[in-house]
PDB file of C-alpha atoms and ligand atoms in Angstrom:
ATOM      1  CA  UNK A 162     -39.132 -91.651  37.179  1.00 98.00           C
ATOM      2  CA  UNK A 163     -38.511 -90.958  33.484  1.00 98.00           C
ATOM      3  CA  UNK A 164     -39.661 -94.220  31.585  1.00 98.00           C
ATOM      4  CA  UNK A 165     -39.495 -94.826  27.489  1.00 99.00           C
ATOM      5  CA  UNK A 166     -42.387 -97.161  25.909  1.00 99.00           C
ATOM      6  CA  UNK A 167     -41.962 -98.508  22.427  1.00 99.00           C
ATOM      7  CA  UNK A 168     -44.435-100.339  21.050  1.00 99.00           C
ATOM      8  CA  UNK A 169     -45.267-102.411  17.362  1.00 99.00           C
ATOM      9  CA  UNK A 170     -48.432-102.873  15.610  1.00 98.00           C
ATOM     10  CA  UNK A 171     -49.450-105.587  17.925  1.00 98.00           C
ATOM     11  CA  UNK A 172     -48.826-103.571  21.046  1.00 98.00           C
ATOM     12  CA  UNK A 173     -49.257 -99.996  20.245  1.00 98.00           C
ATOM     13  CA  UNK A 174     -52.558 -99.423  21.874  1.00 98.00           C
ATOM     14  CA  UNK A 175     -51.726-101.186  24.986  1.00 98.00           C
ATOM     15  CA  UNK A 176     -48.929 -98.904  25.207  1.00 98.00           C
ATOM     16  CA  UNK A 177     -50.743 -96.396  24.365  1.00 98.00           C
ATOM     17  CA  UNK A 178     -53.138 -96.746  27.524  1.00 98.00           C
ATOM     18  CA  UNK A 179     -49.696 -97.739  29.598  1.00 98.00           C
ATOM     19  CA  UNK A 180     -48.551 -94.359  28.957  1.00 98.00           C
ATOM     20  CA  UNK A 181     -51.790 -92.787  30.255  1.00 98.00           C
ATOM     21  CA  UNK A 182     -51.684 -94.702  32.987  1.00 98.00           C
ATOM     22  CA  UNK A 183     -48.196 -94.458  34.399  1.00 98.00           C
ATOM     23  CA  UNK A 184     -48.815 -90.439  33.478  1.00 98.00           C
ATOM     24  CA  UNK A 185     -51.232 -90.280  35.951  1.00 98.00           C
ATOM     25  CA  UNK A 186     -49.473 -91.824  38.368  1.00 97.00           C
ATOM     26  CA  UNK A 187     -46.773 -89.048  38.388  1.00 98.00           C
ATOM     27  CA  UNK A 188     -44.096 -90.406  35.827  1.00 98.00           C
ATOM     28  CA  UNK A 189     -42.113 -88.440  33.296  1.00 98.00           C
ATOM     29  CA  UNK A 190     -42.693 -90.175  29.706  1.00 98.00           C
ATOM     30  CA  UNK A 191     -40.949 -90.609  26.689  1.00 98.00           C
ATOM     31  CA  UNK A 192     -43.014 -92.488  23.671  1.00 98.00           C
ATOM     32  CA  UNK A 193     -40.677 -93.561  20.978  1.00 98.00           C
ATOM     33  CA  UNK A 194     -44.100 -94.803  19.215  1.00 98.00           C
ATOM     34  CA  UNK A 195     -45.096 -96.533  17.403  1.00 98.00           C
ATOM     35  CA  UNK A 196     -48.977 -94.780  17.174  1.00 98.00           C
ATOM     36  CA  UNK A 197     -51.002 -96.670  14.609  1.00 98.00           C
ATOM     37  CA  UNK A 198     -52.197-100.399  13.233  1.00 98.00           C
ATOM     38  CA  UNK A 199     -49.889 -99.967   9.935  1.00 98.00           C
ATOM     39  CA  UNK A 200     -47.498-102.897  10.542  1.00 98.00           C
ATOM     40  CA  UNK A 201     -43.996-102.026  11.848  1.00 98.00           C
ATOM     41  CA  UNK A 202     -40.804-104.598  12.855  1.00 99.00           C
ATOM     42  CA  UNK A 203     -40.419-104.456  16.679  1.00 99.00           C
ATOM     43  CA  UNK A 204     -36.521-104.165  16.279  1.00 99.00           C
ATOM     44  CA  UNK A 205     -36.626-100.784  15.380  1.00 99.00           C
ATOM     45  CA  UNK A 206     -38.697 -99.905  18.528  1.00 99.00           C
ATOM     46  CA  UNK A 207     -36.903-102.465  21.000  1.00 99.00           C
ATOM     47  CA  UNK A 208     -33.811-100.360  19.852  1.00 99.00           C
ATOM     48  CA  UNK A 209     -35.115 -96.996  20.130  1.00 99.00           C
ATOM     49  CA  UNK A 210     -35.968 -97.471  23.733  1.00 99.00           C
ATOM     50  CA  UNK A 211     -33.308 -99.696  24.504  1.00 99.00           C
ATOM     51  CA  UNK A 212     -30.832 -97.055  23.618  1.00 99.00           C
ATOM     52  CA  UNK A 213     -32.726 -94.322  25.402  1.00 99.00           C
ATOM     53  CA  UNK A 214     -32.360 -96.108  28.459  1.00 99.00           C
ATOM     54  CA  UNK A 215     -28.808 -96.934  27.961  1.00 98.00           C
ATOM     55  CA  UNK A 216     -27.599 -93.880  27.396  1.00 98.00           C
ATOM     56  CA  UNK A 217     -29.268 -92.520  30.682  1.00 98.00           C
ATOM     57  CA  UNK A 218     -32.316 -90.642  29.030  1.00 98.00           C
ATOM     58  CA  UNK A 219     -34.698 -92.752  30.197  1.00 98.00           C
ATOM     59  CA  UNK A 220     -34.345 -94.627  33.935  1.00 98.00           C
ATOM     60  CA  UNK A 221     -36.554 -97.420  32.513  1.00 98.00           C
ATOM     61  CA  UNK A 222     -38.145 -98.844  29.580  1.00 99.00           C
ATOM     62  CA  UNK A 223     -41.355-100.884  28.736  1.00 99.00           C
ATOM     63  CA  UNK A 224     -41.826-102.522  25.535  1.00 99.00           C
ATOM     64  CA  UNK A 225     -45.362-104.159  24.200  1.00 99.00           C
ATOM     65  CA  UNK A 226     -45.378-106.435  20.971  1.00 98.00           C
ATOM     66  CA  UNK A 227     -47.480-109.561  20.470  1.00 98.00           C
ATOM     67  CA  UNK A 228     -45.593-111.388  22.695  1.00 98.00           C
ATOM     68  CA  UNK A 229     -43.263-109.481  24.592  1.00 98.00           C
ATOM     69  CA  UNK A 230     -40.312-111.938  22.973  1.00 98.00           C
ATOM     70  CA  UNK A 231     -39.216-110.024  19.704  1.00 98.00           C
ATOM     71  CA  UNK A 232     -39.043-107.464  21.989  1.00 99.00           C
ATOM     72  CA  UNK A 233     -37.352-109.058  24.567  1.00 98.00           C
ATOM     73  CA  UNK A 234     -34.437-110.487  22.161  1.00 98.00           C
ATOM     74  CA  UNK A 235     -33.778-107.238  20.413  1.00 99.00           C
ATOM     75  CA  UNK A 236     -33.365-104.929  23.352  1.00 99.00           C
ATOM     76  CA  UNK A 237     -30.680-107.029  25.059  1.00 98.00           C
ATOM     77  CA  UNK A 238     -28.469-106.760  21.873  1.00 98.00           C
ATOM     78  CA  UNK A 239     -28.075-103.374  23.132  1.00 98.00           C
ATOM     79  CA  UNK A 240     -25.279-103.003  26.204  1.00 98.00           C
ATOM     80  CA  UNK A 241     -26.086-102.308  29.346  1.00 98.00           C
ATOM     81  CA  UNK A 242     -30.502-103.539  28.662  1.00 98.00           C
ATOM     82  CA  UNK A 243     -31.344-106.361  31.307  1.00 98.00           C
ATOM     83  CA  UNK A 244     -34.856-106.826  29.182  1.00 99.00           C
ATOM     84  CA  UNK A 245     -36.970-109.264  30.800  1.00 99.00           C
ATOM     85  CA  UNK A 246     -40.274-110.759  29.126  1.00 98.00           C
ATOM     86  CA  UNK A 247     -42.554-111.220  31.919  1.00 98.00           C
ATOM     87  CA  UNK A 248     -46.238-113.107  32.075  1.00 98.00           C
ATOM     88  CA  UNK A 249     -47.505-112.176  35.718  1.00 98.00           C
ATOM     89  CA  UNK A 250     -47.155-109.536  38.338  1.00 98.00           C
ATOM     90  CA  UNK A 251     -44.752-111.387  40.432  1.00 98.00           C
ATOM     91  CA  UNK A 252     -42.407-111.900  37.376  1.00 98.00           C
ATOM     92  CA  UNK A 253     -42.339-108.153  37.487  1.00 99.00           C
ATOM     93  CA  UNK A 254     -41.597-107.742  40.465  1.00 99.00           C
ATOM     94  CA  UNK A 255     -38.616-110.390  40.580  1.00 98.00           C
ATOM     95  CA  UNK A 256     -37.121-109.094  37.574  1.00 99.00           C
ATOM     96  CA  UNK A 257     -36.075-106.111  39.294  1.00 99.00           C
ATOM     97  CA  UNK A 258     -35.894-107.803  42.958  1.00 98.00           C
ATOM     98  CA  UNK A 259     -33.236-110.150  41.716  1.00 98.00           C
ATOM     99  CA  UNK A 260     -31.979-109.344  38.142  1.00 98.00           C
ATOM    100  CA  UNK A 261     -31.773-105.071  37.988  1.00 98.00           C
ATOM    101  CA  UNK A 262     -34.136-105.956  34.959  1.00 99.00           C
ATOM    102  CA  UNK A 263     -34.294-102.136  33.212  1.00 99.00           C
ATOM    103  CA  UNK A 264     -36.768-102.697  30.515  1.00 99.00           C
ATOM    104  CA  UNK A 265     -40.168-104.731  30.659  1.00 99.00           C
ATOM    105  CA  UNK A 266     -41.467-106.940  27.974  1.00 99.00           C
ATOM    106  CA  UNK A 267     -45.215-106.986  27.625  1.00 99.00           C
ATOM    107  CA  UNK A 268     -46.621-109.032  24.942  1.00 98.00           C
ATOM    108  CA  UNK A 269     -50.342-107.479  24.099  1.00 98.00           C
ATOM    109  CA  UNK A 270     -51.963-111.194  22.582  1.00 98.00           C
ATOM    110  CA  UNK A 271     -50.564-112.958  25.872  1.00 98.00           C
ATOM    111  CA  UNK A 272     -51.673-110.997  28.571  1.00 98.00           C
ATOM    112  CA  UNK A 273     -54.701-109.190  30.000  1.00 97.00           C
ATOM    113  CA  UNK A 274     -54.562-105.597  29.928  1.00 96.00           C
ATOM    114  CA  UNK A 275     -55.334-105.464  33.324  1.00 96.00           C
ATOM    115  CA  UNK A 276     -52.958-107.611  34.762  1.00 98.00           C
ATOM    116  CA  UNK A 277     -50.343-105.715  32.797  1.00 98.00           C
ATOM    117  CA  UNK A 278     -51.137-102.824  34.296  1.00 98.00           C
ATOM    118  CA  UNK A 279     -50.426-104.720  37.796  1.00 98.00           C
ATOM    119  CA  UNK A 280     -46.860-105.956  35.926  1.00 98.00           C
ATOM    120  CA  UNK A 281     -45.675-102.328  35.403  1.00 98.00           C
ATOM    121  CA  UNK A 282     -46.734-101.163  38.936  1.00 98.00           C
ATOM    122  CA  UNK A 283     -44.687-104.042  40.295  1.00 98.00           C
ATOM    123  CA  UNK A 284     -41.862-103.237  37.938  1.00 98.00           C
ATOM    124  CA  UNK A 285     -41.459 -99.315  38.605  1.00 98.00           C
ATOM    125  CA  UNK A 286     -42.159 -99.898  42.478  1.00 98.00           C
ATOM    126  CA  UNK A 287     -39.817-102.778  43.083  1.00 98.00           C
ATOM    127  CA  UNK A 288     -36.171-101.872  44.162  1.00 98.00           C
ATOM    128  CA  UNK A 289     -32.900-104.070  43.170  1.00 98.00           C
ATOM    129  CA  UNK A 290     -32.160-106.630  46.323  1.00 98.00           C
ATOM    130  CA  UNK A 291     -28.511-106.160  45.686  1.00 98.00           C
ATOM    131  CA  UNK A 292     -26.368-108.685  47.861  1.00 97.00           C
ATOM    132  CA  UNK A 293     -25.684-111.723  46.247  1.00 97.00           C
ATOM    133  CA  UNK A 294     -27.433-110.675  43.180  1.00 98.00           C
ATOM    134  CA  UNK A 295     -25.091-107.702  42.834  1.00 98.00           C
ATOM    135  CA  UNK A 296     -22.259-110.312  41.942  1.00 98.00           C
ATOM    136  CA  UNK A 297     -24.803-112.188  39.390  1.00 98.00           C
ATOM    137  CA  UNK A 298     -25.799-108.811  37.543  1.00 98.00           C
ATOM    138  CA  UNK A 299     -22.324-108.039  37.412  1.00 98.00           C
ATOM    139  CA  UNK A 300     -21.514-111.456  35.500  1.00 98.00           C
ATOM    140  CA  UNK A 301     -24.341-110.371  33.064  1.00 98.00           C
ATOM    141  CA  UNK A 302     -23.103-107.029  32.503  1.00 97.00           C
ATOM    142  CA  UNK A 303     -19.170-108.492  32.033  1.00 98.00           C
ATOM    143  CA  UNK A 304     -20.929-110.356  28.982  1.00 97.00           C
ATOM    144  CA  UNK A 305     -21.754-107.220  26.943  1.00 96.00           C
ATOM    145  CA  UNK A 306     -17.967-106.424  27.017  1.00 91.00           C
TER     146      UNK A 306
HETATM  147  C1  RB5 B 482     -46.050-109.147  14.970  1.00 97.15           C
HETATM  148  O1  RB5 B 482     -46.975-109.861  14.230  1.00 97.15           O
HETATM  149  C2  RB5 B 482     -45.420-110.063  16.039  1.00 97.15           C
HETATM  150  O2  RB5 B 482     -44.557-110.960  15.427  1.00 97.15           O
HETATM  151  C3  RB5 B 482     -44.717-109.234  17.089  1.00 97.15           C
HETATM  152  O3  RB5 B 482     -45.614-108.340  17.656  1.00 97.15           O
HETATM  153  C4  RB5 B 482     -44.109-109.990  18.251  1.00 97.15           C
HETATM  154  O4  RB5 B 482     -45.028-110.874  18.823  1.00 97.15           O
HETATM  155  C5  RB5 B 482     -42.788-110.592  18.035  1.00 97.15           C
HETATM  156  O5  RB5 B 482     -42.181-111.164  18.945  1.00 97.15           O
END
């Protein structure tokens, strides 16, 4: 799977180690940054990746701020980005279970690094359900038209 990781100040090493991580585990990667402590705002990040995914560069994309919300609000500006903001490994995995959920919001000051490393497994291994959550996603995507 090709995924896109974005990242602010607040986020940018856990990303960082994300990257290695789902590397390792076989995954094509494409780091829109940012690399560094100098302070950066998270919508220009949340869009890079959001539009990398929409446009069908990038399969999925995982985002890391301080709390995974900034993030989360700015990426589903962007048509066709379910972003969820998730706490906990199940979270992950129902995001894309029941709601297609194509980007992951990780907030760095929130959440242990390991456990987030358990969230993105869950999140790149979990297939849509479909059925009657087809019909729901469908309602969400009608809204970005
Ligand atoms: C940056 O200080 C912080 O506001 C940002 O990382 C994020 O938590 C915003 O939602």
């Amino acid at each position: 799977m090709k995924i896109a990781f974005g990242a602010d100040h607040a986020g940018w090493e856990q990303k960082d180690a994300l990257v290695r991580s789902v590397t390792a585990a076989g995954h094509e990667v494409v780091d829109c940054g940012t690399g560094g402590d100098d302070s950066v705002d998270y919508p220009d990040f949340a869009e890079t990746v959001a539009r990398t995914v929409a446009g069908g560069d990038a399969d999925r994309g995982i985002l890391v701020c301080g709390t995974g919300i900034g993030m989360s609000i700015a990426a589903n500006k962007v048509a066709g980005i379910r972003a969820a903001k998730c706490n906990d490994p199940e979270e992950a995995r129902l995001c894309r279970e029941h709601n297609d959920a194509n980007v992951l919001c990780l907030g760095a000051r929130v959440v242990d690094p390991s456990v987030m490393t358990e969230m993105v497994t869950a999140f790149l291994e979990t297939d849509f359900a479909g059925g009657r959550h087809q019909r729901r996603v469908g309602k969400m995507t009608a809204l970005d038209a």
